[in-house]
């Protein structure tokens, strides 16, 4: 399903190792998702969006969004004909949400629970 641009879960322990250089001391990856070449990391401190660019993917942009900057979020569950679930996140200072699409195999309620746990602090 990654070929269609949908995120699917990856092992948080593996993501912890792969992205150790991005993480602060004591920061832990709670959940991680792969979207073709891009990665979404939910840590215990922030949301990290890893955006690989260009044909080779060697150029990479890292977006770090502290949970306190998230003003609200929405999830749309998969339906009968629409097999994808969507996550929309609004960040303070921006009227346009960040949107990510997840395959039906991803438990979008788990994603929502992670955000709720950290945003509602």
Tab-separated table of C-alpha atoms in Angstrom:
chain	number	residue	atom	x	y	z
A	1	UNK	CA	0.000	0.000	0.000
A	2	UNK	CA	2.965	2.336	0.387
A	3	UNK	CA	3.096	2.625	-3.400
A	4	UNK	CA	-0.260	4.397	-3.246
A	5	UNK	CA	1.120	6.964	-0.809
A	6	UNK	CA	-0.494	5.631	2.349
A	7	UNK	CA	1.255	5.414	5.674
A	8	UNK	CA	1.703	2.079	7.391
A	9	UNK	CA	3.138	1.322	10.851
A	10	UNK	CA	6.795	0.552	11.461
A	11	UNK	CA	8.462	-0.747	14.609
A	12	UNK	CA	9.004	2.122	17.096
A	13	UNK	CA	12.192	0.473	18.416
A	14	UNK	CA	13.644	0.390	14.898
A	15	UNK	CA	12.598	4.011	14.317
A	16	UNK	CA	14.279	4.900	17.636
A	17	UNK	CA	17.548	3.487	16.279
A	18	UNK	CA	17.163	4.860	12.750
A	19	UNK	CA	16.431	8.412	13.926
A	20	UNK	CA	18.503	8.500	17.128
A	21	UNK	CA	20.373	11.595	15.922
A	22	UNK	CA	17.112	13.568	15.825
A	23	UNK	CA	16.040	12.659	19.334
A	24	UNK	CA	16.827	14.549	22.491
A	25	UNK	CA	18.309	12.897	25.561
A	26	UNK	CA	15.675	10.593	27.044
A	27	UNK	CA	13.219	11.129	24.162
A	28	UNK	CA	11.447	7.976	23.004
A	29	UNK	CA	9.526	7.086	19.841
A	30	UNK	CA	6.011	5.987	20.817
A	31	UNK	CA	4.771	5.168	17.300
A	32	UNK	CA	6.126	5.488	13.762
A	33	UNK	CA	4.671	5.290	10.266
A	34	UNK	CA	6.286	5.058	6.838
A	35	UNK	CA	4.867	6.881	3.810
A	36	UNK	CA	6.860	5.701	0.761
A	37	UNK	CA	10.136	7.495	1.676
A	38	UNK	CA	8.794	9.862	4.323
A	39	UNK	CA	8.358	8.982	7.989
A	40	UNK	CA	6.050	10.203	10.748
A	41	UNK	CA	7.378	9.844	14.300
A	42	UNK	CA	5.313	10.350	17.432
A	43	UNK	CA	7.713	10.764	20.346
A	44	UNK	CA	6.918	11.410	23.969
A	45	UNK	CA	7.813	15.100	23.354
A	46	UNK	CA	6.866	16.032	19.792
A	47	UNK	CA	5.728	15.044	16.352
A	48	UNK	CA	8.531	14.661	13.793
A	49	UNK	CA	7.842	14.623	10.051
A	50	UNK	CA	10.737	13.324	7.960
A	51	UNK	CA	10.400	14.549	4.368
A	52	UNK	CA	12.843	13.000	1.906
A	53	UNK	CA	13.196	15.133	-1.197
A	54	UNK	CA	14.450	14.803	-4.741
A	55	UNK	CA	14.864	11.776	-6.942
A	56	UNK	CA	17.500	10.116	-4.775
A	57	UNK	CA	15.969	11.077	-1.436
A	58	UNK	CA	19.379	12.137	-0.100
A	59	UNK	CA	18.120	15.625	0.734
A	60	UNK	CA	15.904	15.432	3.812
A	61	UNK	CA	13.839	18.011	5.652
A	62	UNK	CA	12.887	17.402	9.283
A	63	UNK	CA	9.816	19.102	10.755
A	64	UNK	CA	9.652	19.148	14.540
A	65	UNK	CA	6.253	20.053	15.966
A	66	UNK	CA	6.042	20.312	19.750
A	67	UNK	CA	2.721	18.909	20.919
A	68	UNK	CA	1.933	22.232	22.657
A	69	UNK	CA	1.843	23.861	19.164
A	70	UNK	CA	-0.979	21.601	17.997
A	71	UNK	CA	-4.218	23.555	18.365
A	72	UNK	CA	-6.509	20.720	17.301
A	73	UNK	CA	-6.636	17.592	15.193
A	74	UNK	CA	-9.168	15.441	13.382
A	75	UNK	CA	-9.284	11.852	12.237
A	76	UNK	CA	-11.464	10.432	9.510
A	77	UNK	CA	-11.963	6.699	9.659
A	78	UNK	CA	-11.857	4.421	6.636
A	79	UNK	CA	-15.171	3.624	5.002
A	80	UNK	CA	-16.574	0.860	2.836
A	81	UNK	CA	-15.334	2.275	-0.456
A	82	UNK	CA	-12.718	4.685	0.871
A	83	UNK	CA	-10.188	2.320	2.441
A	84	UNK	CA	-7.955	5.055	3.840
A	85	UNK	CA	-8.091	6.892	7.156
A	86	UNK	CA	-6.921	10.488	7.362
A	87	UNK	CA	-5.267	12.564	10.040
A	88	UNK	CA	-5.399	16.361	10.006
A	89	UNK	CA	-3.337	18.427	12.432
A	90	UNK	CA	-3.618	22.176	12.875
A	91	UNK	CA	-0.568	23.971	14.224
A	92	UNK	CA	-0.752	27.410	15.844
A	93	UNK	CA	-0.002	30.173	13.366
A	94	UNK	CA	-1.228	28.184	10.351
A	95	UNK	CA	-4.772	27.933	9.023
A	96	UNK	CA	-3.937	25.003	6.748
A	97	UNK	CA	-3.753	21.591	8.433
A	98	UNK	CA	-1.014	19.029	7.966
A	99	UNK	CA	-2.697	16.029	6.335
A	100	UNK	CA	-1.547	12.422	6.340
A	101	UNK	CA	-3.286	9.355	4.895
A	102	UNK	CA	-3.136	5.939	6.553
A	103	UNK	CA	-3.992	2.509	5.167
A	104	UNK	CA	-6.967	0.651	6.551
A	105	UNK	CA	-4.530	-1.614	8.420
A	106	UNK	CA	-3.495	1.323	10.642
A	107	UNK	CA	-5.571	1.746	13.774
A	108	UNK	CA	-6.425	5.439	13.408
A	109	UNK	CA	-7.868	5.348	16.930
A	110	UNK	CA	-4.382	4.459	18.202
A	111	UNK	CA	-2.984	7.498	16.366
A	112	UNK	CA	-5.715	9.642	17.906
A	113	UNK	CA	-4.985	8.217	21.373
A	114	UNK	CA	-1.284	9.086	21.045
A	115	UNK	CA	-2.104	12.643	20.065
A	116	UNK	CA	-4.678	12.953	22.840
A	117	UNK	CA	-2.171	11.682	25.385
A	118	UNK	CA	0.390	14.344	24.516
A	119	UNK	CA	-1.671	17.288	23.228
A	120	UNK	CA	-4.112	17.307	26.152
A	121	UNK	CA	-1.355	17.622	28.807
